């Protein structure tokens, strides 16, 4: 999800150029409704909507073998989600080119980890160190 | 009274629209257009507001709406909501629990030692409201250095991915009412069904989640100042990213499809005993919305509690009256009603003038007689 869309689309196009790709269900871009449990009484309510796109494809390989792949994403870019559906098929069925997709996965995970590290630092840097008035070792005396 | 069909003004309307676009670009020959990435990141609070009030978690399009509407948050939220009305509804998620939120800020006004600790995150709470004049001529180098400097000295402390909730600890001590969720009751979809009072709590929460921040604050403030008696304590206020899961189209296994930035607040309010003999417990209010909107989440939590009280004992104040609150907090509704008064009312005003003149002439005839 974190790898640039253009890079992913290009990689998938190069891998699947001579494959026959048919939709199992028409790709759709629209909205999803997010249902959340309230934190006080645990009752469900709708927080709001988000963009969502689904793709479900069938791939026929040059040797005649047929496999399926699918993806659903918080996005309104159908081509991107179709590329992800092809990645799903490639990885699930270990088709040729799966190493390339695994490399993209590693890259995406690294980007994701950077984001996680940033968020953890936001918390760690602003953690409140409480002490009672008059206690020694006040952080402001450093 | 009949209506008079009129025409004309088409060219003026087109020219007015063109003038609006001219004003957007009027800055000068050397000026560059605002890019939506900059709006999304540098005007993140405004983007949050538009996402929340538009009811659609789409930061990029919210930024576009802000650009297009030249920063008018009501117009931008209206434009985003208009966009959402053109899109098909494909699905709804299973119930998500916010305890899975990837927190970037969590504080409590109730206890200093909350499980997991308090983290201020990015906040203006302790910030001096003094203008930073140096930002007037901030260079790109200075601007970029702010971000790169922040990444220096990254702490090594391990930070958990998620945190326990303060209200769960209070509930475990028997200080809060039990969870009484009816498994048969489902959430009310305010985008499909009209509000017919009395409405379930889920309708109130959904309406407040996309309410206009100022409207919500105004009514909550009336309760805070004395037209109500919630007297809240913020048990927990958290900001973070909630991962959203949907079933994989083939396997049906839940997969993360993205995440939404949200703000959530639980307030603990005055205790009550629902009937004689039962153990008194604190009461609760809950607020949540898309984006980073703390004033909105706290206001919503206060109003949630006020509305629960109004539903149980009958409304004693405007903030406890569900019909009053829920029908007056939507920014698009209220802005639309307000601004419609600018539109031609030639026939109705003509009628008002006719009636006034008739009354005046009757009064004059009576005086003369």
JSON list of N, CA, C and O in Angstrom, two decimals, chain B residues 79-131:
[
{"chain": "B", "resi": 79, "resn": "UNK", "atom": "N", "xyz": [-19.03, 21.06, -0.45]},
{"chain": "B", "resi": 79, "resn": "UNK", "atom": "CA", "xyz": [-18.56, 20.53, -1.73]},
{"chain": "B", "resi": 79, "resn": "UNK", "atom": "C", "xyz": [-18.16, 19.06, -1.60]},
{"chain": "B", "resi": 79, "resn": "UNK", "atom": "O", "xyz": [-18.45, 18.24, -2.47]},
{"chain": "B", "resi": 80, "resn": "UNK", "atom": "N", "xyz": [-17.50, 18.74, -0.48]},
{"chain": "B", "resi": 80, "resn": "UNK", "atom": "CA", "xyz": [-17.10, 17.35, -0.26]},
{"chain": "B", "resi": 80, "resn": "UNK", "atom": "C", "xyz": [-18.33, 16.46, -0.08]},
{"chain": "B", "resi": 80, "resn": "UNK", "atom": "O", "xyz": [-18.40, 15.34, -0.62]},
{"chain": "B", "resi": 81, "resn": "UNK", "atom": "N", "xyz": [-19.32, 16.97, 0.64]},
{"chain": "B", "resi": 81, "resn": "UNK", "atom": "CA", "xyz": [-20.53, 16.17, 0.84]},
{"chain": "B", "resi": 81, "resn": "UNK", "atom": "C", "xyz": [-21.31, 16.02, -0.47]},
{"chain": "B", "resi": 81, "resn": "UNK", "atom": "O", "xyz": [-21.94, 14.99, -0.72]},
{"chain": "B", "resi": 82, "resn": "UNK", "atom": "N", "xyz": [-21.26, 17.06, -1.30]},
{"chain": "B", "resi": 82, "resn": "UNK", "atom": "CA", "xyz": [-21.91, 16.97, -2.61]},
{"chain": "B", "resi": 82, "resn": "UNK", "atom": "C", "xyz": [-21.22, 15.88, -3.44]},
{"chain": "B", "resi": 82, "resn": "UNK", "atom": "O", "xyz": [-21.88, 15.08, -4.13]},
{"chain": "B", "resi": 83, "resn": "UNK", "atom": "N", "xyz": [-19.90, 15.84, -3.36]},
{"chain": "B", "resi": 83, "resn": "UNK", "atom": "CA", "xyz": [-19.15, 14.79, -4.09]},
{"chain": "B", "resi": 83, "resn": "UNK", "atom": "C", "xyz": [-19.58, 13.40, -3.60]},
{"chain": "B", "resi": 83, "resn": "UNK", "atom": "O", "xyz": [-19.83, 12.51, -4.39]},
{"chain": "B", "resi": 84, "resn": "UNK", "atom": "N", "xyz": [-19.68, 13.24, -2.28]},
{"chain": "B", "resi": 84, "resn": "UNK", "atom": "CA", "xyz": [-20.03, 11.91, -1.75]},
{"chain": "B", "resi": 84, "resn": "UNK", "atom": "C", "xyz": [-21.41, 11.46, -2.23]},
{"chain": "B", "resi": 84, "resn": "UNK", "atom": "O", "xyz": [-21.66, 10.28, -2.40]},
{"chain": "B", "resi": 85, "resn": "UNK", "atom": "N", "xyz": [-22.27, 12.45, -2.46]},
{"chain": "B", "resi": 85, "resn": "UNK", "atom": "CA", "xyz": [-23.62, 12.08, -2.90]},
{"chain": "B", "resi": 85, "resn": "UNK", "atom": "C", "xyz": [-23.63, 11.55, -4.33]},
{"chain": "B", "resi": 85, "resn": "UNK", "atom": "O", "xyz": [-24.62, 10.98, -4.77]},
{"chain": "B", "resi": 86, "resn": "UNK", "atom": "N", "xyz": [-22.53, 11.74, -5.05]},
{"chain": "B", "resi": 86, "resn": "UNK", "atom": "CA", "xyz": [-22.47, 11.24, -6.43]},
{"chain": "B", "resi": 86, "resn": "UNK", "atom": "C", "xyz": [-21.84, 9.84, -6.49]},
{"chain": "B", "resi": 86, "resn": "UNK", "atom": "O", "xyz": [-21.76, 9.25, -7.56]},
{"chain": "B", "resi": 87, "resn": "UNK", "atom": "N", "xyz": [-21.37, 9.34, -5.38]},
{"chain": "B", "resi": 87, "resn": "UNK", "atom": "CA", "xyz": [-20.66, 8.06, -5.37]},
{"chain": "B", "resi": 87, "resn": "UNK", "atom": "C", "xyz": [-21.57, 6.94, -4.88]},
{"chain": "B", "resi": 87, "resn": "UNK", "atom": "O", "xyz": [-22.36, 7.14, -3.95]},
{"chain": "B", "resi": 88, "resn": "UNK", "atom": "N", "xyz": [-21.44, 5.76, -5.46]},
{"chain": "B", "resi": 88, "resn": "UNK", "atom": "CA", "xyz": [-22.28, 4.65, -4.98]},
{"chain": "B", "resi": 88, "resn": "UNK", "atom": "C", "xyz": [-21.78, 4.12, -3.64]},
{"chain": "B", "resi": 88, "resn": "UNK", "atom": "O", "xyz": [-20.58, 4.11, -3.38]},
{"chain": "B", "resi": 89, "resn": "UNK", "atom": "N", "xyz": [-22.72, 3.71, -2.83]},
{"chain": "B", "resi": 89, "resn": "UNK", "atom": "CA", "xyz": [-22.37, 3.06, -1.55]},
{"chain": "B", "resi": 89, "resn": "UNK", "atom": "C", "xyz": [-22.13, 1.59, -1.85]},
{"chain": "B", "resi": 89, "resn": "UNK", "atom": "O", "xyz": [-23.04, 0.87, -2.25]},
{"chain": "B", "resi": 90, "resn": "UNK", "atom": "N", "xyz": [-20.91, 1.13, -1.67]},
{"chain": "B", "resi": 90, "resn": "UNK", "atom": "CA", "xyz": [-20.58, -0.26, -2.01]},
{"chain": "B", "resi": 90, "resn": "UNK", "atom": "C", "xyz": [-20.74, -1.20, -0.82]},
{"chain": "B", "resi": 90, "resn": "UNK", "atom": "O", "xyz": [-21.10, -2.36, -1.00]},
{"chain": "B", "resi": 91, "resn": "UNK", "atom": "N", "xyz": [-20.43, -0.72, 0.36]},
{"chain": "B", "resi": 91, "resn": "UNK", "atom": "CA", "xyz": [-20.38, -1.66, 1.49]},
{"chain": "B", "resi": 91, "resn": "UNK", "atom": "C", "xyz": [-20.36, -0.90, 2.80]},
{"chain": "B", "resi": 91, "resn": "UNK", "atom": "O", "xyz": [-20.20, 0.32, 2.84]},
{"chain": "B", "resi": 92, "resn": "UNK", "atom": "N", "xyz": [-20.53, -1.65, 3.88]},
{"chain": "B", "resi": 92, "resn": "UNK", "atom": "CA", "xyz": [-20.24, -1.11, 5.20]},
{"chain": "B", "resi": 92, "resn": "UNK", "atom": "C", "xyz": [-19.35, -2.09, 5.93]},
{"chain": "B", "resi": 92, "resn": "UNK", "atom": "O", "xyz": [-19.36, -3.30, 5.64]},
{"chain": "B", "resi": 93, "resn": "UNK", "atom": "N", "xyz": [-18.57, -1.57, 6.83]},
{"chain": "B", "resi": 93, "resn": "UNK", "atom": "CA", "xyz": [-17.61, -2.42, 7.55]},
{"chain": "B", "resi": 93, "resn": "UNK", "atom": "C", "xyz": [-18.31, -3.16, 8.68]},
{"chain": "B", "resi": 93, "resn": "UNK", "atom": "O", "xyz": [-19.41, -2.80, 9.09]},
{"chain": "B", "resi": 94, "resn": "UNK", "atom": "N", "xyz": [-17.64, -4.17, 9.19]},
{"chain": "B", "resi": 94, "resn": "UNK", "atom": "CA", "xyz": [-18.07, -4.75, 10.46]},
{"chain": "B", "resi": 94, "resn": "UNK", "atom": "C", "xyz": [-17.78, -3.72, 11.55]},
{"chain": "B", "resi": 94, "resn": "UNK", "atom": "O", "xyz": [-17.12, -2.70, 11.30]},
{"chain": "B", "resi": 95, "resn": "UNK", "atom": "N", "xyz": [-18.28, -3.98, 12.75]},
{"chain": "B", "resi": 95, "resn": "UNK", "atom": "CA", "xyz": [-18.07, -3.01, 13.84]},
{"chain": "B", "resi": 95, "resn": "UNK", "atom": "C", "xyz": [-16.58, -2.96, 14.21]},
{"chain": "B", "resi": 95, "resn": "UNK", "atom": "O", "xyz": [-15.97, -4.00, 14.48]},
{"chain": "B", "resi": 96, "resn": "UNK", "atom": "N", "xyz": [-16.04, -1.75, 14.19]},
{"chain": "B", "resi": 96, "resn": "UNK", "atom": "CA", "xyz": [-14.64, -1.56, 14.57]},
{"chain": "B", "resi": 96, "resn": "UNK", "atom": "C", "xyz": [-14.57, -1.08, 16.02]},
{"chain": "B", "resi": 96, "resn": "UNK", "atom": "O", "xyz": [-15.41, -0.28, 16.45]},
{"chain": "B", "resi": 97, "resn": "UNK", "atom": "N", "xyz": [-13.54, -1.54, 16.69]},
{"chain": "B", "resi": 97, "resn": "UNK", "atom": "CA", "xyz": [-13.34, -1.12, 18.08]},
{"chain": "B", "resi": 97, "resn": "UNK", "atom": "C", "xyz": [-12.14, -0.19, 18.12]},
{"chain": "B", "resi": 97, "resn": "UNK", "atom": "O", "xyz": [-11.06, -0.54, 17.62]},
{"chain": "B", "resi": 98, "resn": "UNK", "atom": "N", "xyz": [-12.32, 0.97, 18.72]},
{"chain": "B", "resi": 98, "resn": "UNK", "atom": "CA", "xyz": [-11.25, 1.97, 18.66]},
{"chain": "B", "resi": 98, "resn": "UNK", "atom": "C", "xyz": [-10.08, 1.64, 19.59]},
{"chain": "B", "resi": 98, "resn": "UNK", "atom": "O", "xyz": [-9.09, 2.38, 19.61]},
{"chain": "B", "resi": 99, "resn": "UNK", "atom": "N", "xyz": [-10.18, 0.56, 20.34]},
{"chain": "B", "resi": 99, "resn": "UNK", "atom": "CA", "xyz": [-9.01, 0.20, 21.16]},
{"chain": "B", "resi": 99, "resn": "UNK", "atom": "C", "xyz": [-7.84, -0.21, 20.26]},
{"chain": "B", "resi": 99, "resn": "UNK", "atom": "O", "xyz": [-6.69, -0.27, 20.72]},
{"chain": "B", "resi": 100, "resn": "UNK", "atom": "N", "xyz": [-8.12, -0.48, 18.99]},
{"chain": "B", "resi": 100, "resn": "UNK", "atom": "CA", "xyz": [-7.05, -0.81, 18.05]},
{"chain": "B", "resi": 100, "resn": "UNK", "atom": "C", "xyz": [-6.41, 0.42, 17.41]},
{"chain": "B", "resi": 100, "resn": "UNK", "atom": "O", "xyz": [-5.60, 0.30, 16.48]},
{"chain": "B", "resi": 101, "resn": "UNK", "atom": "N", "xyz": [-6.80, 1.60, 17.89]},
{"chain": "B", "resi": 101, "resn": "UNK", "atom": "CA", "xyz": [-6.29, 2.84, 17.28]},
{"chain": "B", "resi": 101, "resn": "UNK", "atom": "C", "xyz": [-4.78, 2.97, 17.47]},
{"chain": "B", "resi": 101, "resn": "UNK", "atom": "O", "xyz": [-4.26, 2.68, 18.56]},
{"chain": "B", "resi": 102, "resn": "UNK", "atom": "N", "xyz": [-4.07, 3.38, 16.42]},
{"chain": "B", "resi": 102, "resn": "UNK", "atom": "CA", "xyz": [-2.63, 3.66, 16.52]},
{"chain": "B", "resi": 102, "resn": "UNK", "atom": "C", "xyz": [-2.48, 5.11, 17.00]},
{"chain": "B", "resi": 102, "resn": "UNK", "atom": "O", "xyz": [-2.53, 6.06, 16.22]},
{"chain": "B", "resi": 103, "resn": "UNK", "atom": "N", "xyz": [-2.31, 5.22, 18.29]},
{"chain": "B", "resi": 103, "resn": "UNK", "atom": "CA", "xyz": [-2.44, 6.50, 18.96]},
{"chain": "B", "resi": 103, "resn": "UNK", "atom": "C", "xyz": [-1.25, 7.41, 18.68]},
{"chain": "B", "resi": 103, "resn": "UNK", "atom": "O", "xyz": [-0.10, 6.95, 18.63]},
{"chain": "B", "resi": 104, "resn": "UNK", "atom": "N", "xyz": [-1.53, 8.71, 18.49]},
{"chain": "B", "resi": 104, "resn": "UNK", "atom": "CA", "xyz": [-0.44, 9.70, 18.39]},
{"chain": "B", "resi": 104, "resn": "UNK", "atom": "C", "xyz": [-0.54, 10.72, 19.51]},
{"chain": "B", "resi": 104, "resn": "UNK", "atom": "O", "xyz": [0.33, 11.58, 19.64]},
{"chain": "B", "resi": 105, "resn": "UNK", "atom": "N", "xyz": [-1.60, 10.63, 20.27]},
{"chain": "B", "resi": 105, "resn": "UNK", "atom": "CA", "xyz": [-1.77, 11.54, 21.42]},
{"chain": "B", "resi": 105, "resn": "UNK", "atom": "C", "xyz": [-2.82, 10.94, 22.33]},
{"chain": "B", "resi": 105, "resn": "UNK", "atom": "O", "xyz": [-3.85, 10.46, 21.85]},
{"chain": "B", "resi": 106, "resn": "UNK", "atom": "N", "xyz": [-2.55, 10.92, 23.63]},
{"chain": "B", "resi": 106, "resn": "UNK", "atom": "CA", "xyz": [-3.58, 10.47, 24.58]},
{"chain": "B", "resi": 106, "resn": "UNK", "atom": "C", "xyz": [-3.34, 11.16, 25.91]},
{"chain": "B", "resi": 106, "resn": "UNK", "atom": "O", "xyz": [-2.22, 11.17, 26.44]},
{"chain": "B", "resi": 107, "resn": "UNK", "atom": "N", "xyz": [-4.40, 11.74, 26.42]},
{"chain": "B", "resi": 107, "resn": "UNK", "atom": "CA", "xyz": [-4.28, 12.44, 27.70]},
{"chain": "B", "resi": 107, "resn": "UNK", "atom": "C", "xyz": [-5.53, 12.13, 28.52]},
{"chain": "B", "resi": 107, "resn": "UNK", "atom": "O", "xyz": [-6.56, 11.72, 27.99]},
{"chain": "B", "resi": 108, "resn": "UNK", "atom": "N", "xyz": [-5.40, 12.35, 29.82]},
{"chain": "B", "resi": 108, "resn": "UNK", "atom": "CA", "xyz": [-6.54, 12.20, 30.71]},
{"chain": "B", "resi": 108, "resn": "UNK", "atom": "C", "xyz": [-6.54, 13.34, 31.70]},
{"chain": "B", "resi": 108, "resn": "UNK", "atom": "O", "xyz": [-5.48, 13.71, 32.24]},
{"chain": "B", "resi": 109, "resn": "UNK", "atom": "N", "xyz": [-7.72, 13.89, 31.95]},
{"chain": "B", "resi": 109, "resn": "UNK", "atom": "CA", "xyz": [-7.85, 14.92, 32.98]},
{"chain": "B", "resi": 109, "resn": "UNK", "atom": "C", "xyz": [-8.29, 14.29, 34.29]},
{"chain": "B", "resi": 109, "resn": "UNK", "atom": "O", "xyz": [-8.42, 14.98, 35.30]},
{"chain": "B", "resi": 110, "resn": "UNK", "atom": "N", "xyz": [-8.52, 12.98, 34.28]},
{"chain": "B", "resi": 110, "resn": "UNK", "atom": "CA", "xyz": [-9.03, 12.31, 35.48]},
{"chain": "B", "resi": 110, "resn": "UNK", "atom": "C", "xyz": [-7.91, 11.77, 36.35]},
{"chain": "B", "resi": 110, "resn": "UNK", "atom": "O", "xyz": [-7.96, 11.88, 37.58]},
{"chain": "B", "resi": 111, "resn": "UNK", "atom": "N", "xyz": [-6.91, 11.15, 35.74]},
{"chain": "B", "resi": 111, "resn": "UNK", "atom": "CA", "xyz": [-5.79, 10.57, 36.50]},
{"chain": "B", "resi": 111, "resn": "UNK", "atom": "C", "xyz": [-4.49, 10.98, 35.84]},
{"chain": "B", "resi": 111, "resn": "UNK", "atom": "O", "xyz": [-4.43, 11.05, 34.61]},
{"chain": "B", "resi": 112, "resn": "UNK", "atom": "N", "xyz": [-3.45, 11.16, 36.64]},
{"chain": "B", "resi": 112, "resn": "UNK", "atom": "CA", "xyz": [-2.16, 11.39, 36.00]},
{"chain": "B", "resi": 112, "resn": "UNK", "atom": "C", "xyz": [-1.54, 10.08, 35.55]},
{"chain": "B", "resi": 112, "resn": "UNK", "atom": "O", "xyz": [-0.90, 10.00, 34.52]},
{"chain": "B", "resi": 113, "resn": "UNK", "atom": "N", "xyz": [-1.76, 9.01, 36.32]},
{"chain": "B", "resi": 113, "resn": "UNK", "atom": "CA", "xyz": [-1.13, 7.73, 35.99]},
{"chain": "B", "resi": 113, "resn": "UNK", "atom": "C", "xyz": [-2.12, 6.81, 35.28]},
{"chain": "B", "resi": 113, "resn": "UNK", "atom": "O", "xyz": [-2.66, 5.89, 35.89]},
{"chain": "B", "resi": 114, "resn": "UNK", "atom": "N", "xyz": [-2.36, 7.07, 34.03]},
{"chain": "B", "resi": 114, "resn": "UNK", "atom": "CA", "xyz": [-3.27, 6.18, 33.29]},
{"chain": "B", "resi": 114, "resn": "UNK", "atom": "C", "xyz": [-2.45, 5.01, 32.73]},
{"chain": "B", "resi": 114, "resn": "UNK", "atom": "O", "xyz": [-1.25, 5.16, 32.48]},
{"chain": "B", "resi": 115, "resn": "UNK", "atom": "N", "xyz": [-3.08, 3.83, 32.58]},
{"chain": "B", "resi": 115, "resn": "UNK", "atom": "CA", "xyz": [-2.32, 2.69, 32.06]},
{"chain": "B", "resi": 115, "resn": "UNK", "atom": "C", "xyz": [-1.69, 3.03, 30.70]},
{"chain": "B", "resi": 115, "resn": "UNK", "atom": "O", "xyz": [-2.39, 3.47, 29.80]},
{"chain": "B", "resi": 116, "resn": "UNK", "atom": "N", "xyz": [-0.38, 2.87, 30.62]},
{"chain": "B", "resi": 116, "resn": "UNK", "atom": "CA", "xyz": [0.31, 3.18, 29.36]},
{"chain": "B", "resi": 116, "resn": "UNK", "atom": "C", "xyz": [0.91, 4.57, 29.35]},
{"chain": "B", "resi": 116, "resn": "UNK", "atom": "O", "xyz": [1.77, 4.88, 28.54]},
{"chain": "B", "resi": 117, "resn": "UNK", "atom": "N", "xyz": [0.45, 5.44, 30.26]},
{"chain": "B", "resi": 117, "resn": "UNK", "atom": "CA", "xyz": [1.02, 6.78, 30.37]},
{"chain": "B", "resi": 117, "resn": "UNK", "atom": "C", "xyz": [0.34, 7.81, 29.48]},
{"chain": "B", "resi": 117, "resn": "UNK", "atom": "O", "xyz": [-0.40, 7.47, 28.56]},
{"chain": "B", "resi": 118, "resn": "UNK", "atom": "N", "xyz": [0.62, 9.06, 29.83]},
{"chain": "B", "resi": 118, "resn": "UNK", "atom": "CA", "xyz": [0.04, 10.16, 29.04]},
{"chain": "B", "resi": 118, "resn": "UNK", "atom": "C", "xyz": [1.07, 10.67, 28.05]},
{"chain": "B", "resi": 118, "resn": "UNK", "atom": "O", "xyz": [2.24, 10.85, 28.40]},
{"chain": "B", "resi": 119, "resn": "UNK", "atom": "N", "xyz": [0.64, 10.88, 26.82]},
{"chain": "B", "resi": 119, "resn": "UNK", "atom": "CA", "xyz": [1.52, 11.42, 25.79]},
{"chain": "B", "resi": 119, "resn": "UNK", "atom": "C", "xyz": [0.83, 12.62, 25.16]},
{"chain": "B", "resi": 119, "resn": "UNK", "atom": "O", "xyz": [-0.27, 12.49, 24.63]},
{"chain": "B", "resi": 120, "resn": "UNK", "atom": "N", "xyz": [1.49, 13.76, 25.21]},
{"chain": "B", "resi": 120, "resn": "UNK", "atom": "CA", "xyz": [0.83, 14.97, 24.72]},
{"chain": "B", "resi": 120, "resn": "UNK", "atom": "C", "xyz": [0.67, 14.99, 23.21]},
{"chain": "B", "resi": 120, "resn": "UNK", "atom": "O", "xyz": [-0.27, 15.61, 22.71]},
{"chain": "B", "resi": 121, "resn": "UNK", "atom": "N", "xyz": [1.57, 14.34, 22.49]},
{"chain": "B", "resi": 121, "resn": "UNK", "atom": "CA", "xyz": [1.50, 14.42, 21.03]},
{"chain": "B", "resi": 121, "resn": "UNK", "atom": "C", "xyz": [1.63, 15.87, 20.58]},
{"chain": "B", "resi": 121, "resn": "UNK", "atom": "O", "xyz": [2.20, 16.70, 21.29]},
{"chain": "B", "resi": 122, "resn": "UNK", "atom": "N", "xyz": [1.10, 16.17, 19.41]},
{"chain": "B", "resi": 122, "resn": "UNK", "atom": "CA", "xyz": [1.15, 17.55, 18.90]},
{"chain": "B", "resi": 122, "resn": "UNK", "atom": "C", "xyz": [-0.06, 18.30, 19.45]},
{"chain": "B", "resi": 122, "resn": "UNK", "atom": "O", "xyz": [-1.19, 17.91, 19.21]},
{"chain": "B", "resi": 123, "resn": "UNK", "atom": "N", "xyz": [0.21, 19.36, 20.20]},
{"chain": "B", "resi": 123, "resn": "UNK", "atom": "CA", "xyz": [-0.92, 20.08, 20.82]},
{"chain": "B", "resi": 123, "resn": "UNK", "atom": "C", "xyz": [-0.59, 21.55, 21.02]},
{"chain": "B", "resi": 123, "resn": "UNK", "atom": "O", "xyz": [0.57, 21.93, 21.17]},
{"chain": "B", "resi": 124, "resn": "UNK", "atom": "N", "xyz": [-1.62, 22.35, 21.03]},
{"chain": "B", "resi": 124, "resn": "UNK", "atom": "CA", "xyz": [-1.47, 23.77, 21.36]},
{"chain": "B", "resi": 124, "resn": "UNK", "atom": "C", "xyz": [-1.86, 24.03, 22.82]},
{"chain": "B", "resi": 124, "resn": "UNK", "atom": "O", "xyz": [-1.92, 25.19, 23.24]},
{"chain": "B", "resi": 125, "resn": "UNK", "atom": "N", "xyz": [-2.11, 22.96, 23.58]},
{"chain": "B", "resi": 125, "resn": "UNK", "atom": "CA", "xyz": [-2.63, 23.12, 24.94]},
{"chain": "B", "resi": 125, "resn": "UNK", "atom": "C", "xyz": [-1.73, 24.01, 25.82]},
{"chain": "B", "resi": 125, "resn": "UNK", "atom": "O", "xyz": [-2.22, 24.74, 26.67]},
{"chain": "B", "resi": 126, "resn": "UNK", "atom": "N", "xyz": [-0.43, 23.87, 25.66]},
{"chain": "B", "resi": 126, "resn": "UNK", "atom": "CA", "xyz": [0.49, 24.61, 26.54]},
{"chain": "B", "resi": 126, "resn": "UNK", "atom": "C", "xyz": [1.31, 25.62, 25.74]},
{"chain": "B", "resi": 126, "resn": "UNK", "atom": "O", "xyz": [2.43, 25.98, 26.11]},
{"chain": "B", "resi": 127, "resn": "UNK", "atom": "N", "xyz": [0.74, 26.10, 24.67]},
{"chain": "B", "resi": 127, "resn": "UNK", "atom": "CA", "xyz": [1.44, 26.89, 23.68]},
{"chain": "B", "resi": 127, "resn": "UNK", "atom": "C", "xyz": [1.07, 28.35, 23.89]},
{"chain": "B", "resi": 127, "resn": "UNK", "atom": "O", "xyz": [-0.12, 28.65, 24.09]},
{"chain": "B", "resi": 128, "resn": "UNK", "atom": "N", "xyz": [2.04, 29.22, 23.91]},
{"chain": "B", "resi": 128, "resn": "UNK", "atom": "CA", "xyz": [1.72, 30.64, 24.07]},
{"chain": "B", "resi": 128, "resn": "UNK", "atom": "C", "xyz": [1.15, 31.15, 22.75]},
{"chain": "B", "resi": 128, "resn": "UNK", "atom": "O", "xyz": [1.74, 30.95, 21.70]},
{"chain": "B", "resi": 129, "resn": "UNK", "atom": "N", "xyz": [0.01, 31.80, 22.86]},
{"chain": "B", "resi": 129, "resn": "UNK", "atom": "CA", "xyz": [-0.62, 32.30, 21.62]},
{"chain": "B", "resi": 129, "resn": "UNK", "atom": "C", "xyz": [0.02, 33.64, 21.23]},
{"chain": "B", "resi": 129, "resn": "UNK", "atom": "O", "xyz": [-0.65, 34.68, 21.24]},
{"chain": "B", "resi": 130, "resn": "UNK", "atom": "N", "xyz": [1.29, 33.56, 20.93]},
{"chain": "B", "resi": 130, "resn": "UNK", "atom": "CA", "xyz": [2.01, 34.74, 20.46]},
{"chain": "B", "resi": 130, "resn": "UNK", "atom": "C", "xyz": [2.36, 34.53, 18.99]},
{"chain": "B", "resi": 130, "resn": "UNK", "atom": "O", "xyz": [2.79, 33.43, 18.61]},
{"chain": "B", "resi": 131, "resn": "UNK", "atom": "N", "xyz": [2.18, 35.55, 18.20]},
{"chain": "B", "resi": 131, "resn": "UNK", "atom": "CA", "xyz": [2.50, 35.41, 16.78]},
{"chain": "B", "resi": 131, "resn": "UNK", "atom": "C", "xyz": [4.00, 35.18, 16.59]},
{"chain": "B", "resi": 131, "resn": "UNK", "atom": "O", "xyz": [4.82, 35.87, 17.22]}
]
